């Protein structure tokens, strides 16, 4: 069995050694330009187009939960990777806990008004502030996949009303579920906080625009843990400037790294992080990928296979 590996920034030797230890019968090599040798599997993140060119692979494994880069490559270069080659993504491998931590920190900070207290501290103002009614501080999650469900489960302990919106019907204990485009505005109308955990697909591109933001209650909060392509940034800034949004926490952006001149850097009601809400944890990811390859080698179907039409 031959495995090719590529990541633009991760420690290649750690992965080559780790996968080799988990799959002792495999030859695992770092793909480099000009390598057109035989391979059974590819483990990748942001691969050059030529890496996967015209290869008959048993599977391609993305080193993350998102596969939008790979699908975009296939749309632009349909001859480079056959649609018959199975594509797999990581479903959790430690990312769910990281997303839970980020989401809970934001939700509790907004509910307890810590940013307001920070501004008061800078003004040397000693003034207790009233809290919103807990039963009116509804949290809505866009996306009910593995990560969306995990975040919703972690928020249940705080007693806030919870709701989710997804493409197809979902049933989650303790969560008011909405689905389909026709139900989106009804979902938004009751959300004091919206957390984006949708996959990146053509249908979700620019979904969070002026119309979307107007459907929220005045003074709502927005957290993006998914993809920057979902958001029309000019509309987001307008909503923040008008007070339609009280604040936003953003981990992902239309252009990354975020350009120095982008107004989001300096906005007083925006918190930024550099696409680090949930990073790939190598040991857990290698466990999952090695297990999936072993399943494929014995004729089984591992979790995480991507439906290329849906985009996730």
PDB file of N, CA and C in Angstrom, residues 18-67:
ATOM      1  N   UNK A  18       4.183   9.005  11.974  1.00  0.00           N
ATOM      2  CA  UNK A  18       2.976   8.600  12.689  1.00  0.00           C
ATOM      3  C   UNK A  18       2.080   7.689  11.878  1.00  0.00           C
ATOM      4  N   UNK A  19       1.875   8.027  10.605  1.00  0.00           N
ATOM      5  CA  UNK A  19       1.063   7.156   9.760  1.00  0.00           C
ATOM      6  C   UNK A  19       1.766   5.827   9.509  1.00  0.00           C
ATOM      7  N   UNK A  20       3.086   5.879   9.345  1.00  0.00           N
ATOM      8  CA  UNK A  20       3.827   4.649   9.147  1.00  0.00           C
ATOM      9  C   UNK A  20       3.756   3.720  10.340  1.00  0.00           C
ATOM     10  N   UNK A  21       3.755   4.304  11.539  1.00  0.00           N
ATOM     11  CA  UNK A  21       3.641   3.497  12.755  1.00  0.00           C
ATOM     12  C   UNK A  21       2.264   2.860  12.865  1.00  0.00           C
ATOM     13  N   UNK A  22       1.249   3.589  12.449  1.00  0.00           N
ATOM     14  CA  UNK A  22      -0.110   3.066  12.537  1.00  0.00           C
ATOM     15  C   UNK A  22      -0.432   2.089  11.406  1.00  0.00           C
ATOM     16  N   UNK A  23       0.257   2.241  10.288  1.00  0.00           N
ATOM     17  CA  UNK A  23       0.022   1.392   9.114  1.00  0.00           C
ATOM     18  C   UNK A  23       1.368   0.793   8.693  1.00  0.00           C
ATOM     19  N   UNK A  24       1.866  -0.171   9.448  1.00  0.00           N
ATOM     20  CA  UNK A  24       3.237  -0.670   9.215  1.00  0.00           C
ATOM     21  C   UNK A  24       3.449  -1.319   7.856  1.00  0.00           C
ATOM     22  N   UNK A  25       2.389  -1.727   7.194  1.00  0.00           N
ATOM     23  CA  UNK A  25       2.544  -2.345   5.872  1.00  0.00           C
ATOM     24  C   UNK A  25       2.511  -1.313   4.743  1.00  0.00           C
ATOM     25  N   UNK A  26       2.367  -0.047   5.104  1.00  0.00           N
ATOM     26  CA  UNK A  26       2.238   1.004   4.092  1.00  0.00           C
ATOM     27  C   UNK A  26       3.573   1.712   3.862  1.00  0.00           C
ATOM     28  N   UNK A  27       3.744   2.196   2.650  1.00  0.00           N
ATOM     29  CA  UNK A  27       4.847   3.104   2.328  1.00  0.00           C
ATOM     30  C   UNK A  27       4.245   4.510   2.272  1.00  0.00           C
ATOM     31  N   UNK A  28       4.649   5.361   3.205  1.00  0.00           N
ATOM     32  CA  UNK A  28       4.094   6.717   3.285  1.00  0.00           C
ATOM     33  C   UNK A  28       5.184   7.699   2.861  1.00  0.00           C
ATOM     34  N   UNK A  29       4.876   8.530   1.861  1.00  0.00           N
ATOM     35  CA  UNK A  29       5.901   9.469   1.390  1.00  0.00           C
ATOM     36  C   UNK A  29       5.322  10.876   1.258  1.00  0.00           C
ATOM     37  N   UNK A  30       6.205  11.840   1.414  1.00  0.00           N
ATOM     38  CA  UNK A  30       5.863  13.237   1.181  1.00  0.00           C
ATOM     39  C   UNK A  30       5.783  13.479  -0.320  1.00  0.00           C
ATOM     40  N   UNK A  31       4.625  13.970  -0.791  1.00  0.00           N
ATOM     41  CA  UNK A  31       4.527  14.295  -2.210  1.00  0.00           C
ATOM     42  C   UNK A  31       5.327  15.562  -2.487  1.00  0.00           C
ATOM     43  N   UNK A  32       6.078  15.556  -3.563  1.00  0.00           N
ATOM     44  CA  UNK A  32       6.834  16.714  -4.011  1.00  0.00           C
ATOM     45  C   UNK A  32       6.606  16.901  -5.503  1.00  0.00           C
ATOM     46  N   UNK A  33       6.789  18.122  -6.006  1.00  0.00           N
ATOM     47  CA  UNK A  33       6.572  18.365  -7.442  1.00  0.00           C
ATOM     48  C   UNK A  33       7.338  17.366  -8.308  1.00  0.00           C
ATOM     49  N   UNK A  34       6.653  16.842  -9.294  1.00  0.00           N
ATOM     50  CA  UNK A  34       7.252  15.853 -10.181  1.00  0.00           C
ATOM     51  C   UNK A  34       6.966  14.416  -9.789  1.00  0.00           C
ATOM     52  N   UNK A  35       6.404  14.207  -8.601  1.00  0.00           N
ATOM     53  CA  UNK A  35       6.082  12.859  -8.134  1.00  0.00           C
ATOM     54  C   UNK A  35       4.777  12.407  -8.792  1.00  0.00           C
ATOM     55  N   UNK A  36       4.908  11.502  -9.745  1.00  0.00           N
ATOM     56  CA  UNK A  36       3.721  10.939 -10.392  1.00  0.00           C
ATOM     57  C   UNK A  36       3.653   9.430 -10.177  1.00  0.00           C
ATOM     58  N   UNK A  37       4.402   8.961  -9.170  1.00  0.00           N
ATOM     59  CA  UNK A  37       4.443   7.532  -8.889  1.00  0.00           C
ATOM     60  C   UNK A  37       3.127   7.011  -8.343  1.00  0.00           C
ATOM     61  N   UNK A  38       3.020   5.688  -8.298  1.00  0.00           N
ATOM     62  CA  UNK A  38       1.774   5.045  -7.876  1.00  0.00           C
ATOM     63  C   UNK A  38       1.439   5.416  -6.436  1.00  0.00           C
ATOM     64  N   UNK A  39       0.151   5.570  -6.182  1.00  0.00           N
ATOM     65  CA  UNK A  39      -0.341   5.805  -4.830  1.00  0.00           C
ATOM     66  C   UNK A  39      -1.739   5.215  -4.714  1.00  0.00           C
ATOM     67  N   UNK A  40      -2.018   4.668  -3.537  1.00  0.00           N
ATOM     68  CA  UNK A  40      -3.355   4.135  -3.267  1.00  0.00           C
ATOM     69  C   UNK A  40      -4.226   5.146  -2.543  1.00  0.00           C
ATOM     70  N   UNK A  41      -3.598   5.949  -1.683  1.00  0.00           N
ATOM     71  CA  UNK A  41      -4.328   6.935  -0.891  1.00  0.00           C
ATOM     72  C   UNK A  41      -3.544   8.243  -0.868  1.00  0.00           C
ATOM     73  N   UNK A  42      -4.279   9.347  -0.692  1.00  0.00           N
ATOM     74  CA  UNK A  42      -3.662  10.659  -0.515  1.00  0.00           C
ATOM     75  C   UNK A  42      -4.223  11.274   0.759  1.00  0.00           C
ATOM     76  N   UNK A  43      -3.339  11.852   1.569  1.00  0.00           N
ATOM     77  CA  UNK A  43      -3.713  12.568   2.793  1.00  0.00           C
ATOM     78  C   UNK A  43      -3.238  14.000   2.588  1.00  0.00           C
ATOM     79  N   UNK A  44      -4.181  14.963   2.566  1.00  0.00           N
ATOM     80  CA  UNK A  44      -3.828  16.288   2.048  1.00  0.00           C
ATOM     81  C   UNK A  44      -4.510  17.426   2.790  1.00  0.00           C
ATOM     82  N   UNK A  45      -3.902  18.591   2.642  1.00  0.00           N
ATOM     83  CA  UNK A  45      -4.520  19.873   2.946  1.00  0.00           C
ATOM     84  C   UNK A  45      -3.977  20.874   1.938  1.00  0.00           C
ATOM     85  N   UNK A  46      -4.855  21.565   1.237  1.00  0.00           N
ATOM     86  CA  UNK A  46      -4.482  22.555   0.224  1.00  0.00           C
ATOM     87  C   UNK A  46      -3.456  22.005  -0.764  1.00  0.00           C
ATOM     88  N   UNK A  47      -3.726  20.857  -1.394  1.00  0.00           N
ATOM     89  CA  UNK A  47      -2.721  20.269  -2.280  1.00  0.00           C
ATOM     90  C   UNK A  47      -2.599  21.035  -3.589  1.00  0.00           C
ATOM     91  N   UNK A  48      -1.387  21.080  -4.161  1.00  0.00           N
ATOM     92  CA  UNK A  48      -1.260  21.604  -5.531  1.00  0.00           C
ATOM     93  C   UNK A  48      -2.113  20.755  -6.472  1.00  0.00           C
ATOM     94  N   UNK A  49      -2.638  21.372  -7.510  1.00  0.00           N
ATOM     95  CA  UNK A  49      -3.534  20.672  -8.425  1.00  0.00           C
ATOM     96  C   UNK A  49      -2.870  19.432  -9.006  1.00  0.00           C
ATOM     97  N   UNK A  50      -1.572  19.542  -9.328  1.00  0.00           N
ATOM     98  CA  UNK A  50      -0.907  18.419  -9.995  1.00  0.00           C
ATOM     99  C   UNK A  50      -0.721  17.208  -9.086  1.00  0.00           C
ATOM    100  N   UNK A  51      -0.850  17.392  -7.783  1.00  0.00           N
ATOM    101  CA  UNK A  51      -0.644  16.249  -6.883  1.00  0.00           C
ATOM    102  C   UNK A  51      -1.655  15.137  -7.141  1.00  0.00           C
ATOM    103  N   UNK A  52      -2.900  15.520  -7.394  1.00  0.00           N
ATOM    104  CA  UNK A  52      -3.960  14.529  -7.551  1.00  0.00           C
ATOM    105  C   UNK A  52      -4.310  14.281  -9.019  1.00  0.00           C
ATOM    106  N   UNK A  53      -3.490  14.812  -9.920  1.00  0.00           N
ATOM    107  CA  UNK A  53      -3.819  14.760 -11.343  1.00  0.00           C
ATOM    108  C   UNK A  53      -3.905  13.324 -11.839  1.00  0.00           C
ATOM    109  N   UNK A  54      -5.072  12.988 -12.371  1.00  0.00           N
ATOM    110  CA  UNK A  54      -5.303  11.729 -13.082  1.00  0.00           C
ATOM    111  C   UNK A  54      -4.841  10.505 -12.290  1.00  0.00           C
ATOM    112  N   UNK A  55      -5.050  10.536 -11.012  1.00  0.00           N
ATOM    113  CA  UNK A  55      -4.685   9.396 -10.172  1.00  0.00           C
ATOM    114  C   UNK A  55      -5.911   8.524  -9.913  1.00  0.00           C
ATOM    115  N   UNK A  56      -5.722   7.231  -9.956  1.00  0.00           N
ATOM    116  CA  UNK A  56      -6.775   6.285  -9.580  1.00  0.00           C
ATOM    117  C   UNK A  56      -6.521   5.889  -8.130  1.00  0.00           C
ATOM    118  N   UNK A  57      -7.118   6.604  -7.235  1.00  0.00           N
ATOM    119  CA  UNK A  57      -6.895   6.406  -5.807  1.00  0.00           C
ATOM    120  C   UNK A  57      -8.070   5.680  -5.176  1.00  0.00           C
ATOM    121  N   UNK A  58      -7.799   4.967  -4.116  1.00  0.00           N
ATOM    122  CA  UNK A  58      -8.867   4.327  -3.345  1.00  0.00           C
ATOM    123  C   UNK A  58      -9.538   5.324  -2.406  1.00  0.00           C
ATOM    124  N   UNK A  59      -8.862   6.426  -2.123  1.00  0.00           N
ATOM    125  CA  UNK A  59      -9.454   7.425  -1.247  1.00  0.00           C
ATOM    126  C   UNK A  59      -8.539   8.618  -1.083  1.00  0.00           C
ATOM    127  N   UNK A  60      -9.142   9.805  -0.922  1.00  0.00           N
ATOM    128  CA  UNK A  60      -8.422  11.038  -0.590  1.00  0.00           C
ATOM    129  C   UNK A  60      -8.947  11.506   0.756  1.00  0.00           C
ATOM    130  N   UNK A  61      -8.029  11.771   1.697  1.00  0.00           N
ATOM    131  CA  UNK A  61      -8.397  12.173   3.047  1.00  0.00           C
ATOM    132  C   UNK A  61      -7.974  13.619   3.290  1.00  0.00           C
ATOM    133  N   UNK A  62      -8.954  14.467   3.610  1.00  0.00           N
ATOM    134  CA  UNK A  62      -8.675  15.857   3.953  1.00  0.00           C
ATOM    135  C   UNK A  62      -8.298  15.938   5.424  1.00  0.00           C
ATOM    136  N   UNK A  63      -7.271  16.722   5.731  1.00  0.00           N
ATOM    137  CA  UNK A  63      -6.818  16.876   7.120  1.00  0.00           C
ATOM    138  C   UNK A  63      -7.582  17.991   7.816  1.00  0.00           C
ATOM    139  N   UNK A  64      -8.884  17.912   7.753  1.00  0.00           N
ATOM    140  CA  UNK A  64      -9.741  18.901   8.379  1.00  0.00           C
ATOM    141  C   UNK A  64     -11.193  18.555   8.132  1.00  0.00           C
ATOM    142  N   UNK A  65     -12.090  19.353   8.720  1.00  0.00           N
ATOM    143  CA  UNK A  65     -13.521  19.100   8.555  1.00  0.00           C
ATOM    144  C   UNK A  65     -14.057  19.653   7.248  1.00  0.00           C
ATOM    145  N   UNK A  66     -13.359  20.640   6.662  1.00  0.00           N
ATOM    146  CA  UNK A  66     -13.818  21.254   5.428  1.00  0.00           C
ATOM    147  C   UNK A  66     -13.121  20.675   4.212  1.00  0.00           C
ATOM    148  N   UNK A  67     -13.867  20.547   3.119  1.00  0.00           N
ATOM    149  CA  UNK A  67     -13.299  20.012   1.880  1.00  0.00           C
ATOM    150  C   UNK A  67     -13.561  20.958   0.703  1.00  0.00           C
TER     151      UNK A  67
END
